[in-house]
Amino acid sequence: GAGVSQSPSNKVTEKGKDVELRCDPISGHTALYWYRQSLGQGLEFLIYFQGNSAPDKSGLPSDRFSAERTGGSVSTLTIQRTQQEDSAVYLCASSPQPRGQSDTQYFGPGTRLTVL
Amino acid sequence: GENVEQHPSTLSVQEGDSAVIKCTYSDSASNYFPWYKQELGKGPQLIIDIRSNVGEKKDQRIAVTLNKTAKHFSLHITETQPEDSAVYFCAASISGTASKLTFGTGTRLQVTL
């Protein structure tokens, strides 16, 4: 079946502009995660959605970052007033079960964001 | 919070040899440990995982071992092949909570002919 998809695959923007990154999780997956991967680094947790529960935003680096998940499916990560340090690959993952029942996370291909 | 350290950062082996990547974690409450393989330009793919109720798990040429007392776990790849060349990440999480993964910094494995 279809995996996690993300769009766009690449995004180049100017400093100060807002950007929106989209994630389509695997159908039926209730949990959705956003991570950030800076060049040559590991993955850094940003935010987590589980069903209708309040999202875990503990990883968001600043209030310029926000995310929403509509209808329990598609998610959008928004970065306002982008800075050069926001340049990274933004990865989305989804998980099939409610929390505690399965921890397997399936990742999308990522969106490479470059802020000039 | 959880901290995961991963070594080595780069590893070069000859085809057919074994490769071992080691990780340590700090939070004794962590009980789920997946390993991901990331090829250039792609997202990480789960290759194997282990939970804290077992000490070892094997899947063909890949195995993972876990030492809860020492808080470390390792990935073992036997009979390496060129297609094993990639960046490997270990991770840890606490099952039953948000299950957000804390990742190591990655190991770039190069399998040479």
Short mmCIF file of N, CA and C in Angstrom, two decimals, chain A residues 49 68-76:
data_model
loop_
_atom_site.label_atom_id
_atom_site.label_comp_id
_atom_site.label_asym_id
_atom_site.label_seq_id
_atom_site.Cartn_x
_atom_site.Cartn_y
_atom_site.Cartn_z
N PHE A 49 0.88 14.10 17.10
CA PHE A 49 -0.58 14.09 17.14
C PHE A 49 -1.06 12.66 17.36
N GLU A 68 -0.78 21.59 12.42
CA GLU A 68 -2.15 21.16 12.65
C GLU A 68 -2.40 19.88 11.88
N ARG A 69 -3.42 19.19 12.34
CA ARG A 69 -3.81 17.95 11.67
C ARG A 69 -5.32 17.99 11.50
N THR A 70 -5.76 18.02 10.27
CA THR A 70 -7.18 18.17 9.98
C THR A 70 -7.83 16.81 9.76
N GLY A 71 -8.96 16.60 10.39
CA GLY A 71 -9.73 15.38 10.20
C GLY A 71 -8.99 14.12 10.59
N GLY A 72 -8.00 14.27 11.43
CA GLY A 72 -7.25 13.11 11.88
C GLY A 72 -6.40 12.48 10.81
N SER A 73 -6.15 13.22 9.71
CA SER A 73 -5.36 12.63 8.63
C SER A 73 -4.20 13.55 8.25
N VAL A 74 -4.39 14.36 7.24
CA VAL A 74 -3.33 15.22 6.71
C VAL A 74 -2.86 16.21 7.77
N SER A 75 -1.54 16.44 7.77
CA SER A 75 -0.97 17.42 8.69
C SER A 75 -0.17 18.46 7.92
N THR A 76 -0.17 19.67 8.44
CA THR A 76 0.62 20.76 7.87
C THR A 76 1.50 21.35 8.94
#
